[in-house]
C-alpha angles and dihedrals in degrees: 000000000000100000136028096204110131091355118135116229128190115204129187120203088028096148096084147352120018093351092058092044091050091052094050094045092049090049090053089052094053102262127139120228147220107191132190139174139160086242106068095190093054095047090048088055090052091048092053091051092049094049088054087060091055101261124139103236139187121183140179146163110269137175104206090202088069104085095191091050092051092050090048090051091053091051092048091047092053091048094048099043103027094230142023123217105168139029122190110197092199108141114115147155135197138223129193116197137118116258093244093060100034115125116224092229090058092052090048091049092052097042092048090059105030099039110014090042088060092047092048093048093047095049095041095052102032096087091053093046089052090049091052091063090222114058140153134189119205116193120189116225120158147233080268088062086068101042132018126232134197114264089020100085097124093042091046090049092053095046095044086050092053089050094051093043093050096045091050090047092051092055092046091052091050092049091049093050089236122174086227126087132179142212132203113217122207110190119194118198105342120173102245135127095257093110093045089054095040128113111242119184120215089230091076088083089080089064104032102032090230134092125252095260093052090044090055092048093050093044090054089056092049094053093051092092105101124028118238089240092055090047091053092052091050091050093050091047087055091053091050092054091040092238119189091212134017120200107201115210136006091270092058091050092049094049092046090054091047092051091049091049099045102031111193090347089082086081092069089055091052092050090050091049093050093049091049091047092050091051091049091051091051092050090050091050091049092050091050093049110024093167092060091045091053092049091049091050093050092055096051 
């Protein structure tokens, strides 16, 4: 797909972050939009901004974990716009908790959005993309779909699953001679609200040496590497060159190279980093409260 002019794009998670930036960038490039988000007020705000840029826009509240609702949205989008050329399965959530203390309902919540939301969106829109004669599916994985991290087992599982699903889909489309292609996107640290909205269990302190509130604050600093607008432009460039994989941000490209170079040995580096970080956090806490540190030492 070389141009987005007069193309129709469906975007999940369009109320904020990369989804909102994708919608605005596509509107600037002459595309028309079907937008959805679990937060109806935020997606309405995005729709208003896109209409101001001249795009024809429909928007609605949508829970991507609801398969029937996603299929109904695809049907409504085709009826309202006459065709559908692109779907961006972008909605996602995060969860930080060690495996031993992870609740099953939290894993199900995350997988229903991060993985099953991608499956629902792909299957619901694929017939319409085929019918358009020029279609593209963009599924959002993560840097954590390339490497795994402690306390991120459920998130890793969902993003590795999106990667495998999308790569298999791409090959199937090629074998079938379909007019549809697909791209798997692996963002590194992109400044969005995913950490702010994430679920972080207090039990992570055993691994990180810091409490959940501090973990959230530090994680927000770590993701502020690439702007959502820059991420959207990189994703659209990937669609235009029909890339199999798009690594968003310099940090994602560095980690991808490291994983290729080290193979499974990267895990030892991560363990070393976490141990070093935990020791540093304990020293900082001791310096901030020497009386507590002395008491702790006397009871050992």
